[in-house]
Short mmCIF file of C-alpha atoms in Angstrom, two decimals:
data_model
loop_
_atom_site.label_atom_id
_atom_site.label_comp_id
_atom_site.label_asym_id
_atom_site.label_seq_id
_atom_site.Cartn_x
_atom_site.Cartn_y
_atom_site.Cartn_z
CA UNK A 1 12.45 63.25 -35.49
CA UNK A 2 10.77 62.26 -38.85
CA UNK A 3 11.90 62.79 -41.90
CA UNK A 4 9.29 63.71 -43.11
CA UNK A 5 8.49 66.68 -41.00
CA UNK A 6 10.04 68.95 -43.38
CA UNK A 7 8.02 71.27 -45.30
CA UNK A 8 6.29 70.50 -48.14
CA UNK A 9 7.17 74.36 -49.28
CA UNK A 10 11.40 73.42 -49.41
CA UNK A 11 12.48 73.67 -52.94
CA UNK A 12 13.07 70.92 -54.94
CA UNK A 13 16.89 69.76 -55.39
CA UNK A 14 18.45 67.70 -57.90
CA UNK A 15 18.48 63.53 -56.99
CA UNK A 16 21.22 61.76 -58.26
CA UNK A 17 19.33 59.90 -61.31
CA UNK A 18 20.71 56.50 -62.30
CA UNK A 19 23.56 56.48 -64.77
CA UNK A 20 22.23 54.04 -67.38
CA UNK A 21 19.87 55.70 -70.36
CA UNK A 22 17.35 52.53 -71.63
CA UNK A 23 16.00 53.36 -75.42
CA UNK A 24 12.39 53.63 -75.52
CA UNK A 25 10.12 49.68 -75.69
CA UNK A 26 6.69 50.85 -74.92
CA UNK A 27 4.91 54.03 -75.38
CA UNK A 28 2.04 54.72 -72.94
CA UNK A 29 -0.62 57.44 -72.70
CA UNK A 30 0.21 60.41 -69.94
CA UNK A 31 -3.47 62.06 -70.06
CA UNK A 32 -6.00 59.99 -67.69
CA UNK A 33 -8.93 58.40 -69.53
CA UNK A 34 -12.33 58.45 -68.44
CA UNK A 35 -12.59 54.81 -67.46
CA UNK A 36 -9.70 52.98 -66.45
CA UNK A 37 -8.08 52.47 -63.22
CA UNK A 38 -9.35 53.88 -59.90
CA UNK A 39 -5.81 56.20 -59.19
CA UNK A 40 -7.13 58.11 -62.48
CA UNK A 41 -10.77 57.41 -63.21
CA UNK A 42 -13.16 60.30 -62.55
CA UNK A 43 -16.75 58.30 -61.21
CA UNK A 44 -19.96 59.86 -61.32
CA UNK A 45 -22.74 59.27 -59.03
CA UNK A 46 -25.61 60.57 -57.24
CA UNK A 47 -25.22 63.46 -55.41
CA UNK A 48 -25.72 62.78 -51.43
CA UNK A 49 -26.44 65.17 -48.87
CA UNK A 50 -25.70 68.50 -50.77
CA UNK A 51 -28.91 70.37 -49.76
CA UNK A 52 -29.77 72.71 -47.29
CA UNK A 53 -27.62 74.13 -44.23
CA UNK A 54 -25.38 72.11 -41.64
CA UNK A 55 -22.87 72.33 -38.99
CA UNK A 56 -19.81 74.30 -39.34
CA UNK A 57 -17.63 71.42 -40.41
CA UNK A 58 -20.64 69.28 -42.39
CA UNK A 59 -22.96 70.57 -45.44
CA UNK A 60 -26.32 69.50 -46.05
CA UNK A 61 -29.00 67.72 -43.89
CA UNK A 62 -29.58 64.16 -43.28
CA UNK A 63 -26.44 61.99 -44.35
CA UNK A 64 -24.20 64.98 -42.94
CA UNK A 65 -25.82 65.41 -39.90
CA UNK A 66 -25.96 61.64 -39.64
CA UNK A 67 -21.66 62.01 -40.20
CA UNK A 68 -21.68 64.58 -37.59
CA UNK A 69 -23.42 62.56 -35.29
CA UNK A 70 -21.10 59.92 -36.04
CA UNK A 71 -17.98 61.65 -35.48
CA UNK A 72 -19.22 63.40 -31.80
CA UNK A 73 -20.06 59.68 -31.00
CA UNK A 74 -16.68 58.49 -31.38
CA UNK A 75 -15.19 61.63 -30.14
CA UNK A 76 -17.06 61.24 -26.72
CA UNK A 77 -16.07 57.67 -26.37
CA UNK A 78 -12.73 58.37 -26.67
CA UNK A 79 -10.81 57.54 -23.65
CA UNK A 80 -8.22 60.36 -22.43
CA UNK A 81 -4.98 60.78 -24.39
CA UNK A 82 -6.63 58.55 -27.24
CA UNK A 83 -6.30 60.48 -30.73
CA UNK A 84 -9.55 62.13 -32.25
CA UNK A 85 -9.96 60.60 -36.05
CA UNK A 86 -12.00 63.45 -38.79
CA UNK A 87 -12.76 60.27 -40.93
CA UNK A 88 -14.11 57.02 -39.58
CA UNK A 89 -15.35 55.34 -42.59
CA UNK A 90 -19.16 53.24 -42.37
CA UNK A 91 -21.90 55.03 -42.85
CA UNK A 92 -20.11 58.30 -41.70
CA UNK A 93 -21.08 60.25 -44.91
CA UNK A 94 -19.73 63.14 -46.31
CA UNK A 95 -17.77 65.16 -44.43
CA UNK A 96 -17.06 69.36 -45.44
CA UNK A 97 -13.68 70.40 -44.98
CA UNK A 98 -12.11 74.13 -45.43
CA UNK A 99 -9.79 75.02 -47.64
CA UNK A 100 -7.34 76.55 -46.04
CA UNK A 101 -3.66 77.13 -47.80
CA UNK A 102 -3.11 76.76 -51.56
CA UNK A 103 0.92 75.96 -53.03
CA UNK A 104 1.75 76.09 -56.65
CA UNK A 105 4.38 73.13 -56.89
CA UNK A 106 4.59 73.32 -60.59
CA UNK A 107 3.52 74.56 -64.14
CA UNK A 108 0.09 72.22 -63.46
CA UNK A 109 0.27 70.86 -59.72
CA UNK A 110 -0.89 72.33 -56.63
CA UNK A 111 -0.96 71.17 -52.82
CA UNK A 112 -3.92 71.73 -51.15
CA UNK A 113 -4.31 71.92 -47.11
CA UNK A 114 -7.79 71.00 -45.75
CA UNK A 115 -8.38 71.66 -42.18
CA UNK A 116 -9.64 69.06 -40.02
CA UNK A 117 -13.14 69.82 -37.74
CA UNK A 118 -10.95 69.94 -35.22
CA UNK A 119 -7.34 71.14 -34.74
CA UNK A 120 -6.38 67.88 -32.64
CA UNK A 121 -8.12 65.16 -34.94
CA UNK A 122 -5.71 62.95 -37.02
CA UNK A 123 -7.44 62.39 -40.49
CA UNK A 124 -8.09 58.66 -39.60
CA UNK A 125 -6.41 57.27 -42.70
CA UNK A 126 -4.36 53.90 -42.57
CA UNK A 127 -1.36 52.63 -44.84
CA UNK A 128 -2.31 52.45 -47.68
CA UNK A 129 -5.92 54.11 -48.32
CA UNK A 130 -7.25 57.30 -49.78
CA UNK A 131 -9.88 59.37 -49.15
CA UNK A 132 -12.85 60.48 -51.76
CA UNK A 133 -13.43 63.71 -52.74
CA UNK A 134 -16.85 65.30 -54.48
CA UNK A 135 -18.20 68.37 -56.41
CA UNK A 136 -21.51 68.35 -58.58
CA UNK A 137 -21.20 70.90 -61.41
CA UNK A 138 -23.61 73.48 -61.61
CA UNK A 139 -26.67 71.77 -64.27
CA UNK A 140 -25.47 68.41 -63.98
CA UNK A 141 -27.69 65.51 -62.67
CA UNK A 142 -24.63 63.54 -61.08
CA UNK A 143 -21.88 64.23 -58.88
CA UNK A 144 -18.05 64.25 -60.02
CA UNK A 145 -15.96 62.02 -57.32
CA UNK A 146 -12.50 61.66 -57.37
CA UNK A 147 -10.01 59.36 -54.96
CA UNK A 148 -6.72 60.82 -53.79
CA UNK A 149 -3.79 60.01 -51.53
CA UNK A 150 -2.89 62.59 -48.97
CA UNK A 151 0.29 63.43 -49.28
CA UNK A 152 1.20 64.37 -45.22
CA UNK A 153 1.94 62.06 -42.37
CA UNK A 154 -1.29 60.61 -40.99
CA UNK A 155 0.02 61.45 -37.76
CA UNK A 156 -0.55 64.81 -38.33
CA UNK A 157 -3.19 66.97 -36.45
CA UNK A 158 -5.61 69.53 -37.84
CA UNK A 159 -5.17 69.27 -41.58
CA UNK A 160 -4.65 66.55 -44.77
CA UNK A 161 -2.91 67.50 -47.83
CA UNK A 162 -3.77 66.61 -51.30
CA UNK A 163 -1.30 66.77 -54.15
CA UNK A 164 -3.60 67.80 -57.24
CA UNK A 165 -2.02 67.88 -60.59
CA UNK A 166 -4.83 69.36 -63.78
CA UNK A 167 -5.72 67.44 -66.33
CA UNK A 168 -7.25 69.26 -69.57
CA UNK A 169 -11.16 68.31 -69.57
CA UNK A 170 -10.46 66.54 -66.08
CA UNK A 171 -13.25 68.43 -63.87
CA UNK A 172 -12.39 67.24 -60.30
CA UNK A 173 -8.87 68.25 -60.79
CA UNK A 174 -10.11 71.24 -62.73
CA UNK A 175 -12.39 72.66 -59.62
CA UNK A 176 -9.91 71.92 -56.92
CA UNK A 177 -7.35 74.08 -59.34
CA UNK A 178 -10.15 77.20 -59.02
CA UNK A 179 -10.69 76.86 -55.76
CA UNK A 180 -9.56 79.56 -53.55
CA UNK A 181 -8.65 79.70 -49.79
CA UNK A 182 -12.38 79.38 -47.23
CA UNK A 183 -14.19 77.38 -49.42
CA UNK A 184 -15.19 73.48 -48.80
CA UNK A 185 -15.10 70.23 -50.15
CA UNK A 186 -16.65 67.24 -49.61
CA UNK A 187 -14.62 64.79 -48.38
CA UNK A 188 -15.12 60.96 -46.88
CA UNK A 189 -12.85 58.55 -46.24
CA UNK A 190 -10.86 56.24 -45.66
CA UNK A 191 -10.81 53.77 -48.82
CA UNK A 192 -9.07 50.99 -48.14
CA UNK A 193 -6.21 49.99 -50.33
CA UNK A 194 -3.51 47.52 -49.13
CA UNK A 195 -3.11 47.11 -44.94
CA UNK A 196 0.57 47.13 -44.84
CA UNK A 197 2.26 46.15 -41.53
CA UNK A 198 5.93 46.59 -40.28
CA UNK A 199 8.16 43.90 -42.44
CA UNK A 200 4.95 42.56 -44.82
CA UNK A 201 7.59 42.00 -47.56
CA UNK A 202 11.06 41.71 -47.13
CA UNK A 203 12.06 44.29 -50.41
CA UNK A 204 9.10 45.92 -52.06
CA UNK A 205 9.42 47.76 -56.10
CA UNK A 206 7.16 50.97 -56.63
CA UNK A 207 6.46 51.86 -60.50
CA UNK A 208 4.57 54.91 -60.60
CA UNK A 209 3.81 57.59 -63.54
CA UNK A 210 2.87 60.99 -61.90
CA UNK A 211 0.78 61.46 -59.41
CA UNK A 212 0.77 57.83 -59.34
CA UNK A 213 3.27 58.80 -56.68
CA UNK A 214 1.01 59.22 -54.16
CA UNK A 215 0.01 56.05 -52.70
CA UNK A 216 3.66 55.03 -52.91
CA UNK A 217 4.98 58.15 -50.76
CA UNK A 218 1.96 56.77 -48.20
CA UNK A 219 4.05 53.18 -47.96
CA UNK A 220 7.56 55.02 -48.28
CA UNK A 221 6.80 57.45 -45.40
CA UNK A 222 5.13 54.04 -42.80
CA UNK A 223 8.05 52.42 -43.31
CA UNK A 224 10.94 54.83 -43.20
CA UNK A 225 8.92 56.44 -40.31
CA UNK A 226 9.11 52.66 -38.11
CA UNK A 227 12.35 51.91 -37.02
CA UNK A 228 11.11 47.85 -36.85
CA UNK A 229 10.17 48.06 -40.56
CA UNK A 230 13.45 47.25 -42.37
CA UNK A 231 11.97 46.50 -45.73
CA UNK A 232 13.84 47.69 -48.80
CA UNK A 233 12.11 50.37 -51.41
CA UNK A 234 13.11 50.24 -54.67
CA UNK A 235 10.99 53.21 -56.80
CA UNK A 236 10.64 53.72 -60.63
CA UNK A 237 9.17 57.03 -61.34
CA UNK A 238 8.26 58.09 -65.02
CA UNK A 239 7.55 61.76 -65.82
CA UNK A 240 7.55 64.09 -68.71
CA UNK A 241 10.20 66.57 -67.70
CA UNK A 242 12.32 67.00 -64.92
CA UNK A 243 9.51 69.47 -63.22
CA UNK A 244 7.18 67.10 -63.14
CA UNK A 245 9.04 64.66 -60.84
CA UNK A 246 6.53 65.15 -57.54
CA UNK A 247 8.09 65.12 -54.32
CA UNK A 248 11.57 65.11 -55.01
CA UNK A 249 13.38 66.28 -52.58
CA UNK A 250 11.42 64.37 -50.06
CA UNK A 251 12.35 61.28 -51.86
CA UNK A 252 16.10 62.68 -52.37
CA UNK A 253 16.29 63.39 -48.31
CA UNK A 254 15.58 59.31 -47.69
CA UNK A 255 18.26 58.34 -50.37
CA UNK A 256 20.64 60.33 -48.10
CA UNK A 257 19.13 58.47 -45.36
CA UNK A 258 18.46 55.15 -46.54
CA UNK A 259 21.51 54.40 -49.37
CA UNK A 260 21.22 50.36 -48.45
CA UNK A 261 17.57 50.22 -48.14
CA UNK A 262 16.12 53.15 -50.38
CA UNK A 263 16.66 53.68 -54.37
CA UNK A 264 14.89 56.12 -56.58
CA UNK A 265 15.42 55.48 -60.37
CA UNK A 266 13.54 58.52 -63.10
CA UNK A 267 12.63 58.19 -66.30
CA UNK A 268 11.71 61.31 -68.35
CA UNK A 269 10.09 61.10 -71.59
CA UNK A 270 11.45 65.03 -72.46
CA UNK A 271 14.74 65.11 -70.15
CA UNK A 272 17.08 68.63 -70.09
CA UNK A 273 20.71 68.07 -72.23
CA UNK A 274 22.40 67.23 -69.11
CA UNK A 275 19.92 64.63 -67.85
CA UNK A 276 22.42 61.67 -67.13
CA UNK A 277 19.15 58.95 -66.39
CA UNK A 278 16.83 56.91 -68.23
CA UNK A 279 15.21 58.68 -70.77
CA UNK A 280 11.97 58.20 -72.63
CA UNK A 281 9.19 55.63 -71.31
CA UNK A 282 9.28 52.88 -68.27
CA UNK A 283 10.20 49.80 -69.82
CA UNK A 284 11.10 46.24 -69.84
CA UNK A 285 15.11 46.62 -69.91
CA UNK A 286 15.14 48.91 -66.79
CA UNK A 287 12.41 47.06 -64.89
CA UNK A 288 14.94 43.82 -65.39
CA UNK A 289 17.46 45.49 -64.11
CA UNK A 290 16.69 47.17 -61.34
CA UNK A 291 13.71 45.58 -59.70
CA UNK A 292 13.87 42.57 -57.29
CA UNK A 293 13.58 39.36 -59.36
CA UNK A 294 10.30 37.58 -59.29
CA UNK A 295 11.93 34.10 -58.15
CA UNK A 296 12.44 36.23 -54.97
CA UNK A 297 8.94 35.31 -53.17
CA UNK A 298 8.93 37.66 -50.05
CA UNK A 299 8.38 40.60 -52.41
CA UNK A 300 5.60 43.28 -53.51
CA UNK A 301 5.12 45.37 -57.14
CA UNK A 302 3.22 47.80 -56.84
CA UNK A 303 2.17 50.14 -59.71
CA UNK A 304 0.52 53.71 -60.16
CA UNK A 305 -0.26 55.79 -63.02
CA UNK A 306 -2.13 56.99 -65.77
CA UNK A 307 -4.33 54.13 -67.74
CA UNK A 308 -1.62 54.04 -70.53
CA UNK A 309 1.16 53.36 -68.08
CA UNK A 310 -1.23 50.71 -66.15
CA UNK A 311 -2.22 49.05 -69.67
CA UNK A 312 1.92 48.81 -70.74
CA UNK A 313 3.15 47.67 -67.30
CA UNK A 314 0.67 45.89 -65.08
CA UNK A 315 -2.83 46.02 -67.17
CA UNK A 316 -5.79 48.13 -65.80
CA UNK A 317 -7.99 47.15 -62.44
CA UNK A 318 -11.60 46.38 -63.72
CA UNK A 319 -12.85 48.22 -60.80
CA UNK A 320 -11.44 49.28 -57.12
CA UNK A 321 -12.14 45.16 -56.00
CA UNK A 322 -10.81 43.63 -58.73
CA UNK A 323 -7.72 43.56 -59.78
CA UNK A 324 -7.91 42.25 -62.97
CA UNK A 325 -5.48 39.78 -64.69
CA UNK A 326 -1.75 40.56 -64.60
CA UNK A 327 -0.23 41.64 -68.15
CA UNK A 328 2.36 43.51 -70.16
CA UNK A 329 6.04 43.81 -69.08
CA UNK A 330 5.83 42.32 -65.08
CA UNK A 331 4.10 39.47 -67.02
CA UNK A 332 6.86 39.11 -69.52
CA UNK A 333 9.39 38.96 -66.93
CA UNK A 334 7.74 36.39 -64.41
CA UNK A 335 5.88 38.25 -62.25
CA UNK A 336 2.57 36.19 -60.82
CA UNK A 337 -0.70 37.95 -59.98
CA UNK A 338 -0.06 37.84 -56.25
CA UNK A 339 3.23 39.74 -56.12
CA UNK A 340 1.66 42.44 -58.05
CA UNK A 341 -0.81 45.29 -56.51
CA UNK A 342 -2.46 47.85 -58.96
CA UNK A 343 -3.17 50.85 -56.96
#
């Protein structure tokens, strides 16, 4: 059975942080700009397909019933036993989805359940990609979209989960916050990331800030799920406070699973008295230590967070194709371009 089967409503327990405190190198910012990497930037663009009336799972006319065409075409070439997908990606469209169940996982983070338009579709998503999500504001001219990770397996029938956290003066994450249980959103999908594939790299490091986590818990979960896939995880996860560490005990449960392939290491920038791990930002001395070493050439860094974060760490994406150049601290310590992917 998978691991990650569990609820997403189990509490959160206490992970075993690592035992070494590194003094604060680099500060970084912890609010998301409004430019700046795709995992945080809010886009704007024209709204499409938000008039008139549609199908029960689809909103507008034209591009949505175009998507709703597109989706009973696939469904009815489907050969028996072969699994219905909600998002097939082209010229698909926009599709409406429900929202169905609402969980406050902390002080500013919420998981949101979306049915599927039907109960026995899989959402259609690969590893890694994301879907995109869209709202236009009452009075405004554009449309607010927003990428995010869904946070269950893609396996799963019937529904995706999205882990939203708010930002102050961040309206996607804002309106998904006030959104109550029976209303829609416009969803499309999937956005290609990076196609992993069972033993890609033979150890790959995660650095994520936040809900930066997101995209990595997509990798985590394909490979610990695969029982070919024996690549080793190493994760570095930088918070604020110990309630902001997302995911937690699912991340705890692989440790206890995993010891030789799987190691979580948090850094808090405002840790509780008895917080025994790193404290303060993500930097240069703990990366050294604990990732794999760049002279190592079957290995993957990937990194995820806010634009501060991105800036000290990696640098920023210039847009969702480009990567940009590689900079800051995986620079510093001899990491090239190509064994670093900016999520």
């Amino acid at each position: 059975m998978s691991l990650f089967v569990a609820s997403t409503r189990s509490a959160f327990r206490a992970v075993a942080p690592i035992k070494r405190s590194f003094q604060t190198r680099r500060a970084y910012a912890t609010q998301p700009s409004q430019g700046g990497s795709s995992s945080t930037i809010l886009l704007g663009a024209a709204a499409v397909g938000i008039a008139g009336a549609g199908a029960y799972f689809f909103s507008g006319s034209g591009a949505a019933k175009k998507a709703e065409a597109s989706v009973k075409e696939v469904t009815e070439k489907l050969t028996p036993g072969e699994i219905k997908k909600a998002f097939v990606g082209g010229d698909q469209g926009w599709v409406s989805l429900k929202l169905e169940e609402v969980e406050l996982v902390n002080h500013n983070t919420k998981r949101l359940r979306f049915r599927l338009p039907e109960d026995d579709m899989v959402s259609g998503l690969n590893v890694a990609s994301a879907v995109l999500t869209k709202f236009k504001p009452l009075d405004a001219e554009k449309a607010v979209l927003r990428p995010y990770t869904p946070i269950n397996d893609e396996s799963a029938q019937g529904y995706i989960d999205l882990l939203v956290k708010k930002y102050e003066g961040g309206p996607m994450s804002t309106y998904l916050h006030d959104m109550a249980p029976g209303q829609r959103l416009d969803i499309k999908g999937p956005l290609p990331k990076y196609p992993w594939e069972a033993n890609k790299h033979k150890h790959i490091a995660l650095v994520a800030g936040g809900t930066g986590i997101t995209p990595m818990y997509q990798l985590i979960r394909a490979i610990f799920n695969n029982p070919d896939d024996k690549t080793k995880v190493t994760l570095v996860f930088g918070n604020v406070s110990e309630e902001d560490i997302l995911l937690k005990n699912e991340l705890a449960t692989l440790e206890n699973h995993y010891p030789q392939r799987f190691r979580a290491f948090y850094v808090l920038d405002n840790p509780p008295k008895q917080w025994t791990g790193a404290k303060g930002y993500i930097n240069k001395d703990l990366l050294k230590t604990v990732l794999p070493e760049p002279k190592n050439e079957d290995i993957k860094v990937f990194v995820c967070g806010p634009p501060g974060m991105m800036t000290s760490i990696s640098g920023n994406k210039k847009s969702p194709r480009d990567q940009g150049e590689l900079s800051g601290i995986l620079k510093e310590l001899g990491y090239s371009a190509d064994q670093v992917y900016k999520f």
